[in-house]
Amino acid sequence: MYKNDQRVVITLDAGGTNFVFSAMRGYEYIIDPITLPSGSHDLDLCLSTMVDGFRQVIDRLDTKPVAISFAFPGPADYRAGIIGGYLPNFPSFRDGVALGPFLKARFGLPVYINNDGDLFALGEATGGALKEINERIRTLGGSRTYSNLLGYTFGTGLGIGSVINGRLNLGNNACIETFCLRHKAEPGVIVEEGASIRGVKRAYAELSGDSSDLTPYDIYLIAEGEREGDAEAARRAFDLCGEVAGDAFASAVTLTDSLIVIGGGLTGAAKYIKPAVLRELRSTLVTKGGEDVQRVQMRVFDLDDELEFAKFVVGDARPLKVYGTDDTVMYDPMKRTGVILSKIGASKAISIGAYVFALTELDAED
């Protein structure tokens, strides 16, 4: 969409510990990233750091940027550029900060702020998974083009973004969320308690009896037999993460008829998580009469598996005779969806999403 565009957009990876500033042109970073401590506990320090970082980026550019665009944790009124509410990593923003208007006044540039899950999905749709899937379909002789994508990020929490018909779906309130859905095994608990870093850590501790402060990477090494611990409990902890997430994914994909891309830090353990996601998506429910009903009304494919991808492309196409004539038309009754892992990584996808969002908004204004 904008891969060959020559306009420059300034980006920011806003973490509670560090801010990482950069700039993009045509889906690629054009300067080395600038990392500064965020100072998120002190509003004055945090905002001055942000201004300093953006100024350093501008000073390194050989052309004037057209916008500032980045993801920032919510709650927020993203359209208005206002951040406020319960933000564990940014306590100084809780009373509300008009961040977008502040930065626009300082730099005289349009400023676009969005949720990281939204920008992850948009980046994967325009420069990542969705683009890759459609190109591979054409290479294999397929005719379908897919335009709906759900993007999920596994990390501190469980993030989501939704692209419908090639456009980012922001909803009425920029409040499309998944973290607060029900936990499959504990219906009174939010899904994020199971499908997140803390969920994996808690599950391993409960299953193994090991209460030491292990990271998900430590647990992954245990699962791989490369670190001392309960390997079966480690594998089951990741499996539970995938099971809980897959149940939430099933509801979303049923309502949006989308493909799914997964990214984020926990995907380093995808070999233990993704099979459970697929198992849930392929599971069944029952009617009161005892009939099985597919949890997802499409056939679900693992799009990282070459053989499954080939079947996904071919489907079940067959000639169908047109009643009362000698003509035939091609008919493919197989409804299908699939799950794929991010190849460009969540951080790059979010930056591409921020870039595309800014240029789309600017072009719409023109």
Coordinates of C-alpha atoms in Angstrom, one line a residue:
M1 CA 0.0 0.0 0.0
Y2 CA 2.7 2.5 1.0
K3 CA 5.8 0.3 0.7
N4 CA 7.3 2.6 -1.9
D5 CA 6.1 5.9 -0.5
Q6 CA 8.9 8.4 0.1
R7 CA 7.2 10.3 3.0
V8 CA 8.8 10.0 6.4
V9 CA 6.8 9.4 9.6
I10 CA 8.3 9.5 13.1
T11 CA 7.5 6.5 15.3
L12 CA 7.8 5.6 19.0
D13 CA 7.9 2.3 20.8
A14 CA 6.5 3.5 24.2
G15 CA 7.4 1.2 27.0
G16 CA 7.0 1.8 30.7
T17 CA 10.8 1.5 31.1
N18 CA 12.2 2.9 27.8
F19 CA 11.1 5.0 24.9
V20 CA 12.5 3.9 21.5
F21 CA 12.3 6.6 18.9
S22 CA 12.8 6.1 15.1
A23 CA 11.5 7.1 11.7
M24 CA 10.1 5.1 8.8
R25 CA 10.0 5.5 5.1
G26 CA 8.3 2.9 2.9
Y27 CA 8.0 0.3 5.7
E28 CA 11.7 0.5 6.7
Y29 CA 13.5 2.3 9.5
I30 CA 15.7 5.0 8.2
I31 CA 17.7 5.9 11.3
D32 CA 19.2 4.0 14.1
P33 CA 16.8 3.9 17.0
I34 CA 17.2 6.3 19.9
T35 CA 16.5 4.8 23.3
L36 CA 15.8 7.0 26.4
P37 CA 14.4 6.1 29.8
S38 CA 10.7 6.9 29.8
G39 CA 10.5 8.4 33.3
S40 CA 6.9 7.2 33.3
H41 CA 6.5 7.9 37.1
D42 CA 7.0 11.7 36.6
L43 CA 4.7 13.4 34.0
D44 CA 7.0 16.4 33.5
L45 CA 10.1 14.2 33.0
C46 CA 8.2 11.8 30.8
L47 CA 6.9 14.5 28.5
S48 CA 10.2 16.3 28.3
T49 CA 11.9 13.0 27.4
M50 CA 9.4 12.5 24.7
V51 CA 10.0 15.9 23.2
D52 CA 13.8 15.4 23.4
G53 CA 13.5 12.0 21.7
F54 CA 11.4 13.3 18.8
R55 CA 13.7 16.3 18.4
Q56 CA 16.7 14.0 18.1
V57 CA 15.0 12.0 15.4
I58 CA 14.1 15.2 13.4
D59 CA 17.7 16.4 13.7
R60 CA 18.9 13.1 12.1
L61 CA 16.5 13.3 9.1
D62 CA 17.4 14.6 5.7
T63 CA 13.8 15.5 4.9
K64 CA 10.9 16.9 6.9
P65 CA 8.6 14.3 8.4
V66 CA 4.9 14.5 7.6
A67 CA 3.6 13.2 10.9
I68 CA 4.3 11.6 14.3
S69 CA 2.5 8.3 14.7
F70 CA 2.9 5.7 17.5
A71 CA 1.2 3.3 19.9
F72 CA 0.6 4.1 23.5
P73 CA -1.0 2.0 26.3
G74 CA -4.6 2.7 27.1
P75 CA -7.2 3.4 28.4
A76 CA -7.3 6.4 26.0
D77 CA -9.5 8.5 23.8
Y78 CA -7.2 7.7 20.9
R79 CA -9.0 9.8 18.3
A80 CA -8.6 12.9 20.5
G81 CA -5.0 11.9 21.5
I82 CA -5.9 11.8 25.2
I83 CA -4.3 9.2 27.5
G84 CA -5.8 8.6 30.9
G85 CA -7.1 6.1 33.4
Y86 CA -5.5 3.0 35.0
L87 CA -2.1 2.6 33.3
P88 CA 0.1 0.4 35.5
N89 CA 3.2 1.3 33.5
F90 CA 2.4 5.1 33.2
P91 CA 1.0 6.1 36.6
S92 CA 1.6 9.8 35.9
F93 CA -1.0 9.7 33.1
R94 CA -3.9 8.4 35.2
D95 CA -5.6 11.8 35.6
G96 CA -5.6 12.3 31.8
V97 CA -3.0 13.8 29.5
A98 CA -3.8 15.5 26.1
L99 CA -0.7 13.9 24.6
G100 CA -1.6 14.3 21.0
P101 CA -2.5 18.0 21.2
F102 CA 0.7 18.6 23.3
L103 CA 3.0 17.1 20.7
K104 CA 1.2 18.7 17.8
A105 CA 1.7 22.1 19.5
R106 CA 5.4 21.4 20.1
F107 CA 6.3 20.1 16.6
G108 CA 3.6 21.5 14.2
L109 CA 2.9 18.1 12.8
P110 CA -0.1 15.9 12.7
V111 CA 0.0 13.4 15.6
Y112 CA -1.7 10.0 15.6
I113 CA -1.8 7.7 18.6
N114 CA -3.3 4.3 18.7
N115 CA -3.5 1.1 20.6
D116 CA -0.5 -1.3 19.9
G117 CA -2.8 -4.2 19.1
D118 CA -4.6 -2.1 16.4
L119 CA -1.3 -1.1 14.9
F120 CA 0.0 -4.6 15.0
A121 CA -2.9 -5.9 13.0
L122 CA -2.7 -3.0 10.5
G123 CA 1.0 -3.6 10.1
E124 CA 0.6 -7.3 9.5
A125 CA -2.3 -6.6 7.1
T126 CA -0.4 -4.2 4.9
G127 CA 3.2 -5.3 5.3
G128 CA 3.2 -8.7 6.9
A129 CA 1.1 -11.8 7.3
L130 CA -1.9 -10.9 5.2
K131 CA 0.2 -9.6 2.3
E132 CA 2.3 -12.8 2.6
I133 CA -0.7 -15.1 2.6
N134 CA -2.3 -13.5 -0.5
E135 CA 1.0 -13.5 -2.4
R136 CA 1.6 -17.2 -1.6
I137 CA -2.0 -18.0 -2.7
R138 CA -1.3 -16.4 -6.1
T139 CA 2.0 -18.2 -6.5
L140 CA 0.3 -21.5 -5.9
G141 CA -2.4 -20.7 -8.5
G142 CA -5.2 -19.8 -6.1
S143 CA -7.8 -17.2 -6.9
R144 CA -9.0 -16.1 -3.4
T145 CA -7.9 -12.9 -1.8
Y146 CA -8.3 -12.4 2.0
S147 CA -9.0 -9.0 3.5
N148 CA -9.9 -9.7 7.1
L149 CA -7.3 -10.2 9.8
L150 CA -7.2 -10.5 13.6
G151 CA -3.9 -9.7 15.1
Y152 CA -3.1 -11.0 18.6
T153 CA 0.0 -10.1 20.7
F154 CA 1.0 -12.4 23.6
G155 CA 3.1 -10.7 26.2
T156 CA 2.4 -8.8 29.4
G157 CA -1.2 -8.9 28.3
L158 CA -3.2 -10.2 25.4
G159 CA -3.7 -7.6 22.8
I160 CA -5.9 -7.6 19.7
G161 CA -6.4 -5.6 16.5
S162 CA -9.0 -6.1 13.8
V163 CA -8.7 -5.3 10.1
I164 CA -11.9 -5.6 8.1
N165 CA -12.0 -5.4 4.3
G166 CA -8.4 -4.1 4.4
R167 CA -9.2 -1.2 6.8
L168 CA -8.4 -0.9 10.5
N169 CA -11.6 -1.4 12.5
L170 CA -11.4 1.0 15.4
G171 CA -15.0 0.5 16.6
N172 CA -17.2 3.3 17.9
N173 CA -14.9 4.0 20.9
A174 CA -11.5 2.7 19.8
C175 CA -12.2 0.0 22.4
I176 CA -12.0 -3.4 20.6
E177 CA -10.5 -5.5 23.4
T178 CA -9.9 -9.2 24.2
F179 CA -8.2 -9.2 27.5
C180 CA -11.5 -8.9 29.4
L181 CA -13.2 -11.9 27.8
R182 CA -14.0 -14.9 30.0
H183 CA -11.2 -17.4 30.9
K184 CA -12.3 -20.7 29.5
A185 CA -11.5 -22.7 32.7
E186 CA -12.4 -20.0 35.2
P187 CA -15.4 -18.1 33.8
G188 CA -15.3 -15.5 36.5
V189 CA -11.8 -14.5 35.6
I190 CA -10.5 -12.5 32.6
V191 CA -8.8 -14.4 29.7
E192 CA -5.6 -12.4 30.1
E193 CA -4.9 -14.1 33.4
G194 CA -4.3 -17.3 31.4
A195 CA -3.0 -16.0 28.1
S196 CA -0.1 -13.8 29.1
I197 CA 3.3 -13.9 30.7
R198 CA 1.9 -14.0 34.2
G199 CA -0.5 -16.7 33.2
V200 CA 2.3 -19.0 32.0
K201 CA 4.3 -18.2 35.2
R202 CA 1.4 -18.9 37.4
A203 CA 0.4 -22.1 35.6
Y204 CA 4.0 -23.5 35.9
A205 CA 4.2 -22.6 39.6
E206 CA 0.9 -24.4 40.3
L207 CA 1.7 -27.4 38.2
S208 CA 5.3 -27.9 39.4
G209 CA 5.1 -26.6 42.9
D210 CA 8.1 -24.4 42.1
S211 CA 7.4 -20.9 43.5
S212 CA 10.7 -19.3 42.3
D213 CA 10.5 -16.3 40.1
L214 CA 11.0 -17.8 36.7
T215 CA 10.6 -16.0 33.4
P216 CA 8.7 -17.5 30.4
Y217 CA 12.1 -18.1 28.8
D218 CA 13.3 -20.0 31.9
I219 CA 10.1 -22.1 31.6
Y220 CA 10.7 -22.6 27.9
L221 CA 14.2 -23.9 28.6
I222 CA 12.7 -26.3 31.2
A223 CA 10.2 -27.5 28.6
E224 CA 13.1 -28.1 26.1
G225 CA 15.1 -30.0 28.7
E226 CA 17.8 -27.4 28.7
R227 CA 17.2 -26.3 32.3
E228 CA 16.5 -28.2 35.5
G229 CA 12.8 -28.3 36.4
D230 CA 9.5 -30.1 35.6
A231 CA 9.5 -30.3 31.8
E232 CA 6.0 -31.7 31.7
A233 CA 4.6 -28.9 33.8
A234 CA 6.4 -26.4 31.6
R235 CA 5.0 -27.8 28.4
R236 CA 1.5 -27.9 30.0
A237 CA 1.8 -24.3 31.2
F238 CA 2.3 -23.1 27.6
D239 CA -0.4 -25.5 26.4
L240 CA -2.9 -24.0 28.9
C241 CA -2.0 -20.5 27.6
G242 CA -2.8 -21.6 24.1
E243 CA -6.0 -23.3 25.2
V244 CA -7.4 -20.2 27.0
A245 CA -6.3 -17.9 24.1
G246 CA -7.7 -20.3 21.5
D247 CA -11.1 -20.2 23.1
A248 CA -11.2 -16.4 23.0
F249 CA -9.9 -16.5 19.4
A250 CA -12.7 -18.8 18.4
S251 CA -15.4 -16.3 19.4
A252 CA -13.7 -13.4 17.6
V253 CA -13.0 -15.3 14.4
T254 CA -16.6 -16.6 14.3
L255 CA -17.9 -13.0 14.5
T256 CA -15.5 -11.5 12.0
D257 CA -14.6 -14.3 9.6
S258 CA -10.9 -13.4 9.7
L259 CA -7.5 -15.0 9.4
I260 CA -5.4 -14.8 12.6
V261 CA -1.8 -13.7 13.0
I262 CA 0.0 -14.1 16.4
G263 CA 3.0 -12.1 17.6
G264 CA 4.6 -10.9 20.8
G265 CA 7.2 -12.2 23.2
L266 CA 5.6 -15.5 24.2
T267 CA 5.6 -16.7 20.6
G268 CA 9.1 -17.8 21.1
A269 CA 7.3 -20.8 22.7
A270 CA 4.9 -21.2 19.8
K271 CA 5.7 -24.8 19.4
Y272 CA 3.9 -25.4 22.7
I273 CA 1.3 -22.7 22.4
K274 CA 0.0 -22.9 18.8
P275 CA -1.1 -26.6 18.8
A276 CA -3.5 -25.8 21.7
V277 CA -4.8 -22.7 19.9
L278 CA -5.5 -24.8 16.8
R279 CA -7.1 -27.5 19.0
E280 CA -9.5 -25.1 20.5
L281 CA -10.4 -23.5 17.2
R282 CA -11.1 -27.0 15.8
S283 CA -13.1 -28.2 18.8
T284 CA -16.8 -28.8 18.9
L285 CA -19.8 -27.8 21.0
V286 CA -23.1 -29.7 21.2
T287 CA -26.8 -28.8 20.8
K288 CA -29.3 -29.9 23.5
G289 CA -30.2 -32.7 21.1
G290 CA -26.7 -34.0 21.2
E291 CA -25.5 -32.9 17.8
D292 CA -21.9 -31.8 17.4
V293 CA -21.4 -28.2 16.1
Q294 CA -18.0 -26.9 15.1
R295 CA -16.7 -24.2 17.4
V296 CA -15.6 -22.2 14.4
Q297 CA -17.8 -22.5 11.3
M298 CA -14.8 -22.6 9.0
R299 CA -12.1 -25.2 8.5
V300 CA -9.0 -24.0 10.4
F301 CA -5.6 -24.4 8.9
D302 CA -2.1 -24.0 10.2
L303 CA -0.7 -21.5 7.7
D304 CA 2.9 -22.1 8.8
D305 CA 2.7 -25.7 7.6
E306 CA 3.4 -26.0 3.9
L307 CA 1.1 -28.9 3.3
E308 CA -1.8 -27.3 5.2
F309 CA -1.2 -24.1 3.3
A310 CA -1.5 -25.9 0.0
K311 CA -4.8 -27.5 1.2
F312 CA -5.9 -24.0 2.3
V313 CA -5.3 -22.7 -1.2
V314 CA -7.0 -25.6 -3.1
G315 CA -10.0 -25.9 -0.8
D316 CA -12.7 -28.1 -2.3
A317 CA -13.3 -26.5 -5.7
R318 CA -15.5 -28.5 -8.1
P319 CA -17.5 -27.8 -11.3
L320 CA -21.3 -27.3 -10.7
K321 CA -23.8 -27.6 -13.5
V322 CA -26.1 -24.7 -14.0
Y323 CA -29.6 -26.0 -13.8
G324 CA -31.4 -26.3 -17.2
T325 CA -28.2 -25.5 -19.2
D326 CA -25.0 -27.2 -20.4
D327 CA -22.9 -24.6 -18.5
T328 CA -20.9 -25.2 -15.4
V329 CA -19.5 -22.8 -12.8
M330 CA -16.8 -23.5 -10.2
Y331 CA -18.1 -24.0 -6.7
D332 CA -16.0 -24.2 -3.6
P333 CA -18.2 -25.0 -0.5
M334 CA -15.2 -25.1 1.9
K335 CA -15.2 -22.1 4.2
R336 CA -11.8 -21.7 5.7
T337 CA -9.6 -19.6 7.9
G338 CA -6.1 -20.1 9.3
V339 CA -3.5 -19.1 11.9
I340 CA 0.0 -17.8 11.1
L341 CA 2.9 -16.6 13.2
S342 CA 4.2 -13.1 12.6
K343 CA 7.4 -13.2 10.5
I344 CA 8.3 -9.5 10.9
G345 CA 7.8 -9.4 14.7
A346 CA 5.4 -7.3 16.8
S347 CA 7.6 -4.2 17.1
K348 CA 8.2 -3.9 13.3
A349 CA 4.5 -4.6 12.6
I350 CA 3.4 -1.9 15.0
S351 CA 5.7 0.6 13.4
I352 CA 4.5 -0.3 9.9
G353 CA 0.9 0.0 11.2
A354 CA 1.7 3.5 12.7
Y355 CA 3.3 4.5 9.3
V356 CA 0.3 3.3 7.3
F357 CA -2.3 4.8 9.6
A358 CA -0.6 8.2 9.4
L359 CA -0.4 8.3 5.6
T360 CA -3.9 6.9 5.3
E361 CA -5.3 9.7 7.5
L362 CA -3.2 12.4 5.6
D363 CA -4.4 11.2 2.2
A364 CA -8.0 11.1 3.4
E365 CA -7.7 14.7 4.5
D366 CA -6.3 15.7 1.1

